[in-house]
Structures are given as C-alpha cells and as structure tokens.
Amino acid sequence: IDAKGNVSDIRPLVTKQFSNWSPALSPDGGRLAFVSSRTEKGIYIMSADGRRETQQRTTDHESDAEPSWAPDNKHIVFSSARAAKNPGERHLYVVDVDSREVRPLTGGLVSDSRPAWSTEDPQKQKIAFARREDRNRNGRLDDDDQTDIWIMDGDGKNPRNLTNSPADENHPAISPDGEWIAFTRYTSEKSRTDVYVMTINGEFITQLTNDPADEAWPTWVLPP
C-alpha cells in the first residue's frame, strides 16, 4: 500500500505453513523483521521483497515478540519473557542482526512491551515503550497496575515515565522527526481507547480521536 492508500501487487512474502506476525520494515526499506512459530518462536528477518531466504535472529524457550529496527538498520529491539522471574514479567532486549548477539535493556518486576525505536539522529536515539509496574508494591504484577508510556536512550539508559497517569496507555509510535509520540489511552469512565499525541518529553498531551469505537496501533505516515 502506498502513501495515498493505493493497493497493488498483493502477494504473500512467506509461503511456508507457519504462523508469522508483527512485521517491522527496516528504516532503509530493505528488510523485514517478524515473529514466526517455525522451529522455535523467535525474531526472523527477510528481504522486503521476499526473495531472499528467511533467517532466524533470536531463539528462546519463551516467545520473543514486537521487533522494532534501530536507525542503523543493524539492530532490533524486541520484548521477551526470557529471564523472567515472576508471572507477567517481560523485558526489552536488543539483537545485533549480523552477530545475533542479544543483550538486555530492561529488567526487574515490570512488564515492558511495544518498543518503538526513533529514526532520528543516531546520536540522540530513543526507545519508547509501554511499561506495567508494581504500583501497589505487593510484589507482583496485577491487572489493576496501570501501564504507562516510558522512554529511554537507545542503550537502555535513563528510563523515565512520560505519562504517569491512572489510565492505561499503550502502543507508542515515535514520529519520523523524533519529536512526537502517538499512543493510546484507555479511560475507564468511557470504557474505550482513544489515540493521543505528546512531545518526545511527555509534554502537551493532546487527544486526537473521540469516537465510541476503540482505536489502537497508531502509525505515523509521511504526506504523499
């Protein structure tokens, strides 16, 4: 689908009989990262046109999920329950696409998910993500522990909470210029999810949608 919404050349990129999901296109448009159930659950990559062989980049007994490319086209951040010590824990990891070396970015009694790597200046890389933490300090992650939008440096340093609200926020998406974050917020009094936007520093939170239906998975699109 092009920027104007025109659909053409629809064809399957993966023909084998496996479940494949969470596609993420590299910044240079050359490769596609995705999650697959083939052999073991893990992150795979392939050429964006589907012509080059699919290659596995991570593997673990727990499911790796939600890949997002770094601006250098050489690293992928993803969420995983590997090394989790408590029910519901998930952390963020980064894999070097060439060496397949995996290193952790987050840890502790949290559930980190939906990582989104900024595509701005490599010297100012940021990763936005959703985090559910033990707010009531009872030593576990409960359903009533709210999820907030967090941000950290590309190397996992300086994590901080951008929203810190009583509502559940999720699905962060950083704008192409690295200045804004779109995200979703669920408000219990309305029993629905809407799309919001804020600056990369968590300021000027503004509601964008106001419809009885739920909205999810915001994505930035460059004008045609």
Coordinates of C-alpha atoms in Angstrom, one line a residue:
I1 CA 0.0 0.0 0.0
D2 CA 1.5 3.4 -1.0
A3 CA 1.2 6.7 1.0
K4 CA -2.0 7.5 -0.9
G5 CA -3.7 4.3 0.2
N6 CA -3.5 2.6 -3.2
V7 CA -3.2 -1.1 -3.1
S8 CA -1.1 -3.0 -5.7
D9 CA 1.0 -6.1 -6.2
I10 CA -0.6 -8.1 -3.3
R11 CA 1.3 -11.3 -2.8
P12 CA 2.4 -13.5 0.0
L13 CA 6.0 -13.0 1.2
V14 CA 6.1 -16.1 3.3
T15 CA 4.7 -19.3 1.8
K16 CA 5.6 -21.9 4.4
Q17 CA 2.9 -23.3 6.7
F18 CA 3.8 -21.3 9.9
S19 CA 2.3 -18.5 11.9
N20 CA 4.0 -15.2 11.1
W21 CA 3.2 -11.9 12.7
S22 CA 4.4 -8.4 13.9
P23 CA 6.1 -7.3 10.7
A24 CA 8.6 -4.4 11.0
L25 CA 10.2 -2.7 8.0
S26 CA 13.8 -1.6 8.4
P27 CA 14.4 2.2 8.0
D28 CA 16.1 1.7 4.7
G29 CA 13.2 -0.3 3.4
G30 CA 15.4 -3.3 2.5
R31 CA 14.5 -5.9 5.2
L32 CA 11.5 -7.1 7.1
A33 CA 11.7 -8.4 10.7
F34 CA 8.9 -10.5 12.1
V35 CA 7.9 -13.2 14.6
S36 CA 7.4 -16.7 13.4
S37 CA 6.4 -20.0 15.0
R38 CA 8.7 -22.1 12.7
T39 CA 11.2 -24.3 14.6
E40 CA 11.0 -22.2 17.7
K41 CA 9.4 -18.9 18.5
G42 CA 11.8 -16.1 17.6
I43 CA 12.6 -13.0 15.6
Y44 CA 13.3 -13.6 11.9
I45 CA 14.4 -11.3 9.1
M46 CA 14.0 -11.5 5.3
S47 CA 14.3 -9.1 2.3
A48 CA 11.4 -6.8 2.0
D49 CA 10.5 -8.3 -1.4
G50 CA 10.5 -11.8 0.0
R51 CA 13.1 -13.0 -2.5
R52 CA 16.0 -13.7 -0.1
E53 CA 16.0 -16.6 2.4
T54 CA 14.4 -16.0 5.8
Q55 CA 16.9 -16.0 8.6
Q56 CA 16.4 -16.6 12.3
R57 CA 18.0 -14.0 14.6
T58 CA 16.7 -14.9 18.1
T59 CA 15.6 -18.1 19.7
D60 CA 14.4 -18.9 23.3
H61 CA 12.0 -21.2 25.0
E62 CA 9.9 -18.1 25.7
S63 CA 8.4 -16.1 22.8
D64 CA 10.3 -13.1 21.5
A65 CA 7.9 -10.5 20.1
E66 CA 7.3 -7.0 18.8
P67 CA 10.5 -6.2 16.8
S68 CA 11.5 -2.6 16.0
W69 CA 14.5 -1.6 14.0
A70 CA 17.3 0.8 15.0
P71 CA 18.1 3.7 12.7
D72 CA 21.3 2.0 11.7
N73 CA 19.4 -1.0 10.2
K74 CA 21.8 -3.3 12.2
H75 CA 20.0 -3.8 15.5
I76 CA 16.4 -4.8 16.5
V77 CA 14.8 -4.2 19.9
F78 CA 12.1 -6.7 21.0
S79 CA 10.2 -7.8 24.1
S80 CA 10.5 -11.2 25.7
A81 CA 9.7 -13.2 28.8
R82 CA 13.2 -14.8 28.8
A83 CA 14.8 -14.5 32.2
A84 CA 11.5 -13.5 33.8
K85 CA 11.4 -14.4 37.5
N86 CA 7.7 -13.5 38.2
P87 CA 4.4 -14.1 36.3
G88 CA 3.7 -11.5 33.8
E89 CA 7.2 -10.1 33.6
R90 CA 8.6 -9.0 30.2
H91 CA 11.7 -7.1 29.4
L92 CA 13.3 -5.4 26.4
Y93 CA 16.3 -6.8 24.5
V94 CA 18.3 -5.7 21.5
V95 CA 19.8 -8.1 19.0
D96 CA 22.7 -7.4 16.6
V97 CA 21.4 -8.6 13.2
D98 CA 24.8 -9.7 12.0
S99 CA 26.3 -11.3 15.0
R100 CA 23.0 -12.4 16.6
E101 CA 24.3 -11.2 20.0
V102 CA 21.4 -10.4 22.4
R103 CA 21.7 -8.1 25.3
P104 CA 19.1 -6.9 27.8
L105 CA 17.9 -3.3 28.0
T106 CA 15.5 -3.5 30.9
G107 CA 14.8 -5.8 33.9
G108 CA 13.0 -6.1 37.3
L109 CA 9.4 -6.5 38.3
V110 CA 7.9 -4.9 35.2
S111 CA 6.2 -5.8 32.0
D112 CA 7.8 -3.9 29.2
S113 CA 6.3 -4.2 25.7
R114 CA 5.6 -2.4 22.4
P115 CA 9.1 -0.9 21.9
A116 CA 9.4 1.8 19.2
W117 CA 12.9 3.0 18.2
S118 CA 13.2 6.5 17.0
T119 CA 14.6 7.1 13.5
E120 CA 16.2 10.5 14.3
D121 CA 19.8 11.4 14.7
P122 CA 21.7 8.2 15.7
Q123 CA 23.5 10.3 18.4
K124 CA 20.1 11.0 20.0
Q125 CA 18.4 7.6 19.7
K126 CA 15.4 7.0 21.9
I127 CA 13.2 3.9 22.5
A128 CA 9.6 4.5 23.6
F129 CA 7.8 1.6 25.2
A130 CA 4.8 0.6 27.4
R131 CA 5.6 -0.4 31.0
R132 CA 3.3 -2.0 33.6
E133 CA 4.9 -2.0 37.1
D134 CA 4.1 -3.0 40.6
R135 CA 2.4 0.3 41.6
N136 CA 0.8 -1.0 44.8
R137 CA 4.1 -2.6 45.9
N138 CA 2.6 -6.0 46.7
G139 CA 5.4 -7.9 45.0
R140 CA 3.5 -8.9 41.8
L141 CA 2.1 -7.6 38.6
D142 CA -1.7 -7.3 38.9
D143 CA -4.4 -6.3 36.3
D144 CA -5.0 -3.1 38.2
D145 CA -1.4 -2.0 37.8
Q146 CA -1.6 0.7 35.2
T147 CA 0.5 0.7 32.0
D148 CA 2.3 3.9 31.2
I149 CA 4.4 5.2 28.3
W150 CA 8.1 5.3 29.1
I151 CA 11.2 6.4 27.1
M152 CA 14.9 5.6 27.4
D153 CA 18.1 6.1 25.5
G154 CA 18.9 3.6 22.7
D155 CA 21.4 1.8 25.0
G156 CA 18.7 1.3 27.7
K157 CA 20.0 4.1 30.0
N158 CA 17.9 7.0 31.5
P159 CA 14.5 5.3 31.5
R160 CA 11.6 7.6 32.6
N161 CA 7.9 7.7 32.8
L162 CA 6.3 10.1 30.4
T163 CA 2.6 9.7 31.3
N164 CA 2.4 8.5 34.9
S165 CA -1.4 8.6 34.9
P166 CA -4.2 6.5 36.4
A167 CA -5.3 5.5 32.9
D168 CA -3.8 2.7 30.8
E169 CA -1.5 3.9 27.9
N170 CA -0.1 1.7 25.2
H171 CA 1.1 1.4 21.6
P172 CA 3.7 4.2 21.4
A173 CA 4.8 5.3 18.0
I174 CA 7.6 7.9 17.5
S175 CA 7.2 10.4 14.7
P176 CA 9.7 10.3 11.8
D177 CA 11.4 13.5 13.0
G178 CA 11.7 12.1 16.5
E179 CA 9.8 15.0 18.1
W180 CA 6.4 13.4 18.9
I181 CA 4.9 10.2 20.3
A182 CA 1.5 8.9 19.4
F183 CA -0.1 6.4 21.8
T184 CA -3.4 5.0 23.0
R185 CA -5.1 5.7 26.3
Y186 CA -8.0 3.6 27.8
T187 CA -10.3 5.6 30.1
S188 CA -12.5 3.5 32.4
E189 CA -15.3 6.1 32.7
K190 CA -15.7 6.0 28.9
S191 CA -14.8 2.3 28.6
R192 CA -12.9 2.9 25.4
T193 CA -9.5 3.6 23.9
D194 CA -8.5 6.7 22.0
V195 CA -5.4 8.0 20.3
Y196 CA -3.3 10.7 21.8
V197 CA -0.1 12.5 21.0
M198 CA 2.6 14.2 23.1
T199 CA 6.1 15.6 22.6
I200 CA 9.1 13.3 23.0
N201 CA 9.5 14.7 26.5
G202 CA 5.9 13.9 27.5
E203 CA 4.5 17.4 27.2
F204 CA 1.4 18.8 25.6
I205 CA -0.6 15.6 25.7
T206 CA -3.5 16.0 23.3
Q207 CA -6.4 13.7 22.4
L208 CA -6.7 13.1 18.7
T209 CA -9.7 10.8 18.5
N210 CA -13.1 10.8 20.2
D211 CA -15.3 8.0 18.9
P212 CA -17.4 5.4 20.6
A213 CA -15.3 2.7 19.0
D214 CA -11.9 1.7 20.2
E215 CA -8.8 2.9 18.4
A216 CA -5.4 1.2 18.5
W217 CA -2.0 0.8 16.9
P218 CA -1.3 4.4 15.7
T219 CA 1.3 4.7 13.0
W220 CA 2.9 7.8 11.5
V221 CA 2.6 8.4 7.8
L222 CA 4.6 10.8 5.7
P223 CA 2.4 13.0 3.5
P224 CA 2.3 11.9 -0.2

